[in-house]
């Protein structure tokens, strides 16, 4: 059995805790490797190495730091196929989707190549007589990130690219479900010229996370994952005086107005609801057609599209629509929620419960499901399912549809499909959700904008990537400087006021 490693001080290092977790091939259900789960001592060692490496890296000028990222982009492109294959093998998503996972991370790296510009700071000439004032953005020191299984390339890059561009050292604790790609990324960063110890990968579970949360040297923590863990990490990290940003779960609604292009809306729902087996925090999991006629037309168009979906392993070629879910436990949870939907009275109009894939009977495949007439009190509506299950909640008016999305505890993404600019504009203005699509089902902002939800989908002040990342990974220091001239005239005893 292959035993994976950590990546510490520029080398693959075997685990020393004696604790291991199984890494599955979700398509076959086989255990393909074991990943070491770090002890507190192993995390502490990584922090010590990071703390020693960080000052030298911070003293490397921003342009040289950016050149490392520039080279890293070239290496990501060189190894794209290899990375996508390793990612699909552990996660289960299709190869084109895995390449997209790498690509969306790569775009954040490209944005971070602009670090010299983003870190320039501010300067006021002659803020007072003979006085200049300037603000610098300085790195925090040792920073850390804890990432989920569903984007094992993109989300680590969202975090470590800006952290490192700003002159920090970064310790990544990736998901124990698909740990190979994060290690490959760290190796590529070093091949690109990053000094040893600036980026390290420590695999682990709660013990490693708690060691990060309580380590006094670690200055900031980024987290992406489920909401209960996000709340735990935000609360504990803040109580320990760290800067923390945590991104949680989602339940994304797509409002379909009666005037929408119904074919376009149905295509959008199928792609965004079932792509990556629904394991995306920006997946649409709730369709909200406005009016019964709209609902009937929409459901009629959805059924044949959903029944045609091709579910298969990533090795079956590029026309597979989605692959297995990540673990047997995830499959069981999804099917349990589907059953609760049936028991609580929703109409299961596409039933994927008996789905079997010949030759892959032990794989974690889940057939596509479509529910109609879902109501607000049902578990399939209140909970994040994170599987290929789309729920239709019928609304009788635009205001009812808007309220549904607004009243839900999650606020990651949402979309409206309409031909009416006034309705779309009203929706974008009033909705209390962080990312909004107008005739766009998965409105994931590009790297130079910021990514983040509202309500229970995000804890903290600053978003991922875009300009916020440079704020999150730096501290502002403001210097007020007066060079000898006035000082020779003697001391001043009242508070200085600029005239
Ligand atoms: P998860 O919360 O189970 O795990 C995320 C990370 O936390 C992993 O590294 C894991 O090892 C660690 N962890 C798990 N349990 C822990 C515990 N008890 N104490 C400390 N650390 C713990 O999430 P997941 O299943 O890997 O990812 C899916 C979830 O992530 C979904 O809820 C999805 O919506 C969310 N997600 C959110 C975003 C976003 O930007 N809002 C993006 C991607 C995924």
Short mmCIF file of C-alpha atoms and ligand atoms in Angstrom, two decimals, residues 146-151 155 158 173-176 204-206 209-210 223-227 229 232-233 247-250 280-281 384 386 412 451 457, ligand 1:
data_model
loop_
_atom_site.label_atom_id
_atom_site.label_comp_id
_atom_site.label_asym_id
_atom_site.label_seq_id
_atom_site.Cartn_x
_atom_site.Cartn_y
_atom_site.Cartn_z
CA UNK A 146 -6.97 24.46 5.97
CA UNK A 147 -8.70 23.34 2.79
CA UNK A 148 -11.61 21.07 1.73
CA UNK A 149 -11.63 18.01 -0.49
CA UNK A 150 -13.68 19.44 -3.32
CA UNK A 151 -11.07 21.74 -4.91
CA UNK A 155 -8.39 26.45 -2.99
CA UNK A 158 -6.27 30.81 -3.51
CA UNK A 173 -3.24 21.48 5.89
CA UNK A 174 -5.16 20.05 2.93
CA UNK A 175 -8.06 17.63 3.00
CA UNK A 176 -7.02 14.13 3.99
CA UNK A 204 -3.74 15.61 9.09
CA UNK A 205 -7.08 15.80 10.78
CA UNK A 206 -8.44 17.61 13.85
CA UNK A 209 -5.86 21.68 12.84
CA UNK A 210 -5.92 22.22 16.60
CA UNK A 223 -10.26 27.96 6.12
CA UNK A 224 -12.63 26.62 3.49
CA UNK A 225 -14.98 23.73 4.28
CA UNK A 226 -18.27 22.99 6.00
CA UNK A 227 -20.02 25.56 8.19
CA UNK A 229 -15.97 23.49 11.20
CA UNK A 232 -15.19 26.31 15.20
CA UNK A 233 -12.03 27.50 13.48
CA UNK A 247 -15.68 30.03 4.22
CA UNK A 248 -18.48 27.55 4.87
CA UNK A 249 -21.28 25.61 3.24
CA UNK A 250 -23.97 26.70 0.82
CA UNK A 280 -19.27 22.42 -5.39
CA UNK A 281 -19.95 25.18 -2.90
CA UNK A 384 -26.57 21.21 2.25
CA UNK A 386 -23.45 18.21 -1.58
CA UNK A 412 -22.82 31.85 -0.85
CA UNK A 451 -14.78 35.46 -3.72
CA UNK A 457 -21.26 30.83 4.30
P1 LIG B 1 -14.92 19.68 6.00
O1 LIG B 1 -15.39 20.82 6.81
O2 LIG B 1 -15.29 18.31 6.39
O3 LIG B 1 -13.30 19.69 5.94
C1 LIG B 1 -12.58 20.84 5.61
C2 LIG B 1 -11.23 20.81 6.30
O4 LIG B 1 -11.42 20.80 7.72
C3 LIG B 1 -10.40 19.56 5.98
O5 LIG B 1 -9.06 19.93 5.82
C4 LIG B 1 -10.60 18.69 7.19
O6 LIG B 1 -9.49 17.86 7.46
C5 LIG B 1 -10.78 19.69 8.32
N1 LIG B 1 -11.65 19.18 9.40
C6 LIG B 1 -12.68 18.30 9.27
N2 LIG B 1 -13.24 18.07 10.47
C7 LIG B 1 -12.56 18.81 11.38
C8 LIG B 1 -12.67 19.01 12.79
N3 LIG B 1 -13.60 18.38 13.51
N4 LIG B 1 -11.82 19.85 13.39
C9 LIG B 1 -10.87 20.48 12.68
N5 LIG B 1 -10.72 20.35 11.34
C10 LIG B 1 -11.55 19.51 10.69
O7 LIG B 1 -15.35 19.98 4.48
P2 LIG B 1 -15.18 19.08 3.20
O8 LIG B 1 -16.13 17.92 3.28
O9 LIG B 1 -13.76 18.78 2.93
O10 LIG B 1 -15.65 20.10 2.05
C11 LIG B 1 -16.99 20.28 1.70
C12 LIG B 1 -17.58 21.51 2.37
O11 LIG B 1 -16.79 22.65 2.04
C13 LIG B 1 -18.97 21.84 1.90
O12 LIG B 1 -19.74 22.25 3.00
C14 LIG B 1 -18.77 22.99 0.93
O13 LIG B 1 -19.88 23.83 0.76
C15 LIG B 1 -17.64 23.70 1.57
N6 LIG B 1 -16.93 24.55 0.63
C16 LIG B 1 -17.09 25.90 0.76
C17 LIG B 1 -16.46 26.75 -0.13
C18 LIG B 1 -16.62 28.23 -0.01
O14 LIG B 1 -15.84 28.95 -0.59
N7 LIG B 1 -17.59 28.72 0.74
C19 LIG B 1 -15.65 26.21 -1.13
C20 LIG B 1 -15.50 24.84 -1.21
C21 LIG B 1 -16.14 24.01 -0.31
#
